[in-house]
Amino acid sequence: MRAFIKRYAQAVGMDGDALLREHKSELPEDEPEAVPAEHLTRRPEKKRSSGPVAESMPKVLVALFIVFILLVIWYFYLLSTSGTMSNKKKKAAMWNTRLRLNKRKNNRKRPRKKKLQLMNRKNN
């Protein structure tokens, strides 16, 4: 308490010792014992590993984050350009689809009943 008053008096431009003598009767007589500096220190910090992996970990994380951001940008770019086909590409895609459908129709096997009916018609 006395140290605070003394420093405060010096900060405002007054004589701290004179102020303490003047108000000695108002101050408490016994000052509490000072706490040893050992108890005021912070908790000891945990030892961090300083190996090569620990040193390069932040760099690896930043690189992975950048790669992730680039992949997201690439994905949205592909998503936005996938709907914009040129007319030639659209026609080619339609032609390929028609060809595939025609091949499927030609490759279908007729059911056994129809084969038997056709054979009976030819024989009659």
PDB file of C-alpha atoms in Angstrom:
ATOM      1  CA  MET A   1       0.000   0.000   0.000  1.00  0.00           C
ATOM      2  CA  ARG A   2       2.782   2.428   0.937  1.00  0.00           C
ATOM      3  CA  ALA A   3       4.677   1.703  -2.272  1.00  0.00           C
ATOM      4  CA  PHE A   4       1.557   2.392  -4.334  1.00  0.00           C
ATOM      5  CA  ILE A   5       0.927   5.718  -2.613  1.00  0.00           C
ATOM      6  CA  LYS A   6       4.563   6.698  -3.005  1.00  0.00           C
ATOM      7  CA  ARG A   7       4.640   5.889  -6.726  1.00  0.00           C
ATOM      8  CA  TYR A   8       1.286   7.544  -7.337  1.00  0.00           C
ATOM      9  CA  ALA A   9       2.486  10.719  -5.615  1.00  0.00           C
ATOM     10  CA  GLN A  10       5.611  10.746  -7.762  1.00  0.00           C
ATOM     11  CA  ALA A  11       3.497  10.264 -10.907  1.00  0.00           C
ATOM     12  CA  VAL A  12       1.369  13.339 -10.162  1.00  0.00           C
ATOM     13  CA  GLY A  13       4.414  15.421  -9.224  1.00  0.00           C
ATOM     14  CA  MET A  14       4.220  15.327  -5.415  1.00  0.00           C
ATOM     15  CA  ASP A  15       6.745  14.200  -2.823  1.00  0.00           C
ATOM     16  CA  GLY A  16       5.809  10.627  -1.897  1.00  0.00           C
ATOM     17  CA  ASP A  17       7.783  10.543   1.392  1.00  0.00           C
ATOM     18  CA  ALA A  18       6.194  13.768   2.657  1.00  0.00           C
ATOM     19  CA  LEU A  19       2.728  12.463   1.762  1.00  0.00           C
ATOM     20  CA  LEU A  20       3.366   9.212   3.679  1.00  0.00           C
ATOM     21  CA  ARG A  21       4.575  11.102   6.765  1.00  0.00           C
ATOM     22  CA  GLU A  22       1.559  13.392   6.638  1.00  0.00           C
ATOM     23  CA  HIS A  23      -0.969  10.514   6.440  1.00  0.00           C
ATOM     24  CA  LYS A  24       0.928   8.004   8.601  1.00  0.00           C
ATOM     25  CA  SER A  25      -1.899   7.738  11.103  1.00  0.00           C
ATOM     26  CA  GLU A  26      -4.395   6.755   8.398  1.00  0.00           C
ATOM     27  CA  LEU A  27      -2.292   3.908   7.001  1.00  0.00           C
ATOM     28  CA  PRO A  28      -2.300   0.393   8.498  1.00  0.00           C
ATOM     29  CA  GLU A  29       0.619  -0.379  10.770  1.00  0.00           C
ATOM     30  CA  ASP A  30       1.508  -3.879   9.695  1.00  0.00           C
ATOM     31  CA  GLU A  31       2.348  -4.548   6.110  1.00  0.00           C
ATOM     32  CA  PRO A  32       1.647  -8.030   4.824  1.00  0.00           C
ATOM     33  CA  GLU A  33       4.637 -10.163   4.123  1.00  0.00           C
ATOM     34  CA  ALA A  34       5.801 -10.137   0.578  1.00  0.00           C
ATOM     35  CA  VAL A  35       5.057 -13.256  -1.392  1.00  0.00           C
ATOM     36  CA  PRO A  36       8.220 -14.934  -2.632  1.00  0.00           C
ATOM     37  CA  ALA A  37       8.856 -14.469  -6.319  1.00  0.00           C
ATOM     38  CA  GLU A  38       8.794 -18.235  -6.846  1.00  0.00           C
ATOM     39  CA  HIS A  39       5.042 -18.332  -6.259  1.00  0.00           C
ATOM     40  CA  LEU A  40       4.338 -15.503  -8.660  1.00  0.00           C
ATOM     41  CA  THR A  41       5.917 -17.106 -11.673  1.00  0.00           C
ATOM     42  CA  ARG A  42       3.879 -18.820 -14.335  1.00  0.00           C
ATOM     43  CA  ARG A  43       3.502 -22.522 -14.618  1.00  0.00           C
ATOM     44  CA  PRO A  44       6.450 -24.141 -16.293  1.00  0.00           C
ATOM     45  CA  GLU A  45       5.862 -24.508 -19.998  1.00  0.00           C
ATOM     46  CA  LYS A  46       5.689 -27.944 -21.459  1.00  0.00           C
ATOM     47  CA  LYS A  47       8.710 -28.905 -23.426  1.00  0.00           C
ATOM     48  CA  ARG A  48       8.003 -28.899 -27.102  1.00  0.00           C
ATOM     49  CA  SER A  49       9.646 -31.305 -29.414  1.00  0.00           C
ATOM     50  CA  SER A  50      12.110 -29.529 -31.621  1.00  0.00           C
ATOM     51  CA  GLY A  51      12.685 -32.338 -34.083  1.00  0.00           C
ATOM     52  CA  PRO A  52      12.592 -31.947 -37.836  1.00  0.00           C
ATOM     53  CA  VAL A  53       8.964 -33.047 -37.996  1.00  0.00           C
ATOM     54  CA  ALA A  54       7.851 -30.409 -35.488  1.00  0.00           C
ATOM     55  CA  GLU A  55       9.723 -27.691 -37.355  1.00  0.00           C
ATOM     56  CA  SER A  56       8.277 -28.568 -40.753  1.00  0.00           C
ATOM     57  CA  MET A  57       4.699 -29.224 -39.590  1.00  0.00           C
ATOM     58  CA  PRO A  58       3.445 -25.622 -40.045  1.00  0.00           C
ATOM     59  CA  LYS A  59       4.843 -25.539 -43.575  1.00  0.00           C
ATOM     60  CA  VAL A  60       3.157 -28.831 -44.435  1.00  0.00           C
ATOM     61  CA  LEU A  61      -0.177 -27.640 -43.042  1.00  0.00           C
ATOM     62  CA  VAL A  62      -0.011 -24.401 -45.027  1.00  0.00           C
ATOM     63  CA  ALA A  63       0.838 -26.335 -48.209  1.00  0.00           C
ATOM     64  CA  LEU A  64      -2.082 -28.738 -47.657  1.00  0.00           C
ATOM     65  CA  PHE A  65      -4.422 -25.817 -47.070  1.00  0.00           C
ATOM     66  CA  ILE A  66      -3.318 -24.182 -50.334  1.00  0.00           C
ATOM     67  CA  VAL A  67      -3.799 -27.449 -52.238  1.00  0.00           C
ATOM     68  CA  PHE A  68      -7.262 -27.817 -50.720  1.00  0.00           C
ATOM     69  CA  ILE A  69      -8.229 -24.276 -51.772  1.00  0.00           C
ATOM     70  CA  LEU A  70      -6.970 -24.923 -55.318  1.00  0.00           C
ATOM     71  CA  LEU A  71      -8.990 -28.139 -55.528  1.00  0.00           C
ATOM     72  CA  VAL A  72     -12.133 -26.330 -54.412  1.00  0.00           C
ATOM     73  CA  ILE A  73     -11.564 -23.617 -57.031  1.00  0.00           C
ATOM     74  CA  TRP A  74     -10.959 -26.254 -59.712  1.00  0.00           C
ATOM     75  CA  TYR A  75     -14.126 -28.135 -58.727  1.00  0.00           C
ATOM     76  CA  PHE A  76     -16.299 -25.042 -58.992  1.00  0.00           C
ATOM     77  CA  TYR A  77     -14.661 -24.091 -62.292  1.00  0.00           C
ATOM     78  CA  LEU A  78     -15.518 -27.518 -63.726  1.00  0.00           C
ATOM     79  CA  LEU A  79     -19.010 -27.249 -62.320  1.00  0.00           C
ATOM     80  CA  SER A  80     -19.577 -23.876 -63.976  1.00  0.00           C
ATOM     81  CA  THR A  81     -18.156 -24.922 -67.375  1.00  0.00           C
ATOM     82  CA  SER A  82     -19.800 -28.337 -67.607  1.00  0.00           C
ATOM     83  CA  GLY A  83     -23.123 -26.879 -68.762  1.00  0.00           C
ATOM     84  CA  THR A  84     -21.603 -24.878 -71.624  1.00  0.00           C
ATOM     85  CA  MET A  85     -21.095 -27.274 -74.541  1.00  0.00           C
ATOM     86  CA  SER A  86     -20.560 -25.985 -78.047  1.00  0.00           C
ATOM     87  CA  ASN A  87     -23.087 -26.879 -80.745  1.00  0.00           C
ATOM     88  CA  LYS A  88     -20.648 -29.298 -82.386  1.00  0.00           C
ATOM     89  CA  LYS A  89     -20.144 -31.141 -79.146  1.00  0.00           C
ATOM     90  CA  LYS A  90     -23.890 -31.283 -78.522  1.00  0.00           C
ATOM     91  CA  LYS A  91     -24.538 -32.725 -81.983  1.00  0.00           C
ATOM     92  CA  ALA A  92     -21.752 -35.265 -81.568  1.00  0.00           C
ATOM     93  CA  ALA A  93     -23.128 -36.308 -78.186  1.00  0.00           C
ATOM     94  CA  MET A  94     -26.630 -36.713 -79.630  1.00  0.00           C
ATOM     95  CA  TRP A  95     -25.275 -38.744 -82.595  1.00  0.00           C
ATOM     96  CA  ASN A  96     -23.306 -41.030 -80.253  1.00  0.00           C
ATOM     97  CA  THR A  97     -26.399 -41.548 -78.129  1.00  0.00           C
ATOM     98  CA  ARG A  98     -28.480 -42.502 -81.188  1.00  0.00           C
ATOM     99  CA  LEU A  99     -25.808 -44.938 -82.355  1.00  0.00           C
ATOM    100  CA  ARG A 100     -25.668 -46.579 -78.959  1.00  0.00           C
ATOM    101  CA  LEU A 101     -29.454 -46.923 -78.838  1.00  0.00           C
ATOM    102  CA  ASN A 102     -29.556 -48.469 -82.319  1.00  0.00           C
ATOM    103  CA  LYS A 103     -26.849 -50.978 -81.364  1.00  0.00           C
ATOM    104  CA  ARG A 104     -28.844 -51.961 -78.309  1.00  0.00           C
ATOM    105  CA  LYS A 105     -31.968 -52.529 -80.373  1.00  0.00           C
ATOM    106  CA  ASN A 106     -30.101 -54.681 -82.868  1.00  0.00           C
ATOM    107  CA  ASN A 107     -28.304 -56.713 -80.205  1.00  0.00           C
ATOM    108  CA  ARG A 108     -31.412 -57.656 -78.258  1.00  0.00           C
ATOM    109  CA  LYS A 109     -32.296 -61.297 -78.293  1.00  0.00           C
ATOM    110  CA  ARG A 110     -35.835 -62.150 -79.154  1.00  0.00           C
ATOM    111  CA  PRO A 111     -37.723 -64.118 -76.570  1.00  0.00           C
ATOM    112  CA  ARG A 112     -37.993 -67.855 -77.131  1.00  0.00           C
ATOM    113  CA  LYS A 113     -41.748 -67.691 -77.781  1.00  0.00           C
ATOM    114  CA  LYS A 114     -41.325 -65.325 -80.681  1.00  0.00           C
ATOM    115  CA  LYS A 115     -38.645 -67.531 -82.204  1.00  0.00           C
ATOM    116  CA  LEU A 116     -40.955 -70.526 -81.981  1.00  0.00           C
ATOM    117  CA  GLN A 117     -43.824 -68.585 -83.496  1.00  0.00           C
ATOM    118  CA  LEU A 118     -41.627 -67.453 -86.379  1.00  0.00           C
ATOM    119  CA  MET A 119     -40.413 -70.965 -86.979  1.00  0.00           C
ATOM    120  CA  ASN A 120     -44.011 -72.270 -87.001  1.00  0.00           C
ATOM    121  CA  ARG A 121     -45.069 -69.638 -89.524  1.00  0.00           C
ATOM    122  CA  LYS A 122     -42.198 -70.556 -91.842  1.00  0.00           C
ATOM    123  CA  ASN A 123     -43.046 -74.233 -91.641  1.00  0.00           C
ATOM    124  CA  ASN A 124     -46.737 -73.701 -92.439  1.00  0.00           C
TER     125      ASN A 124
END
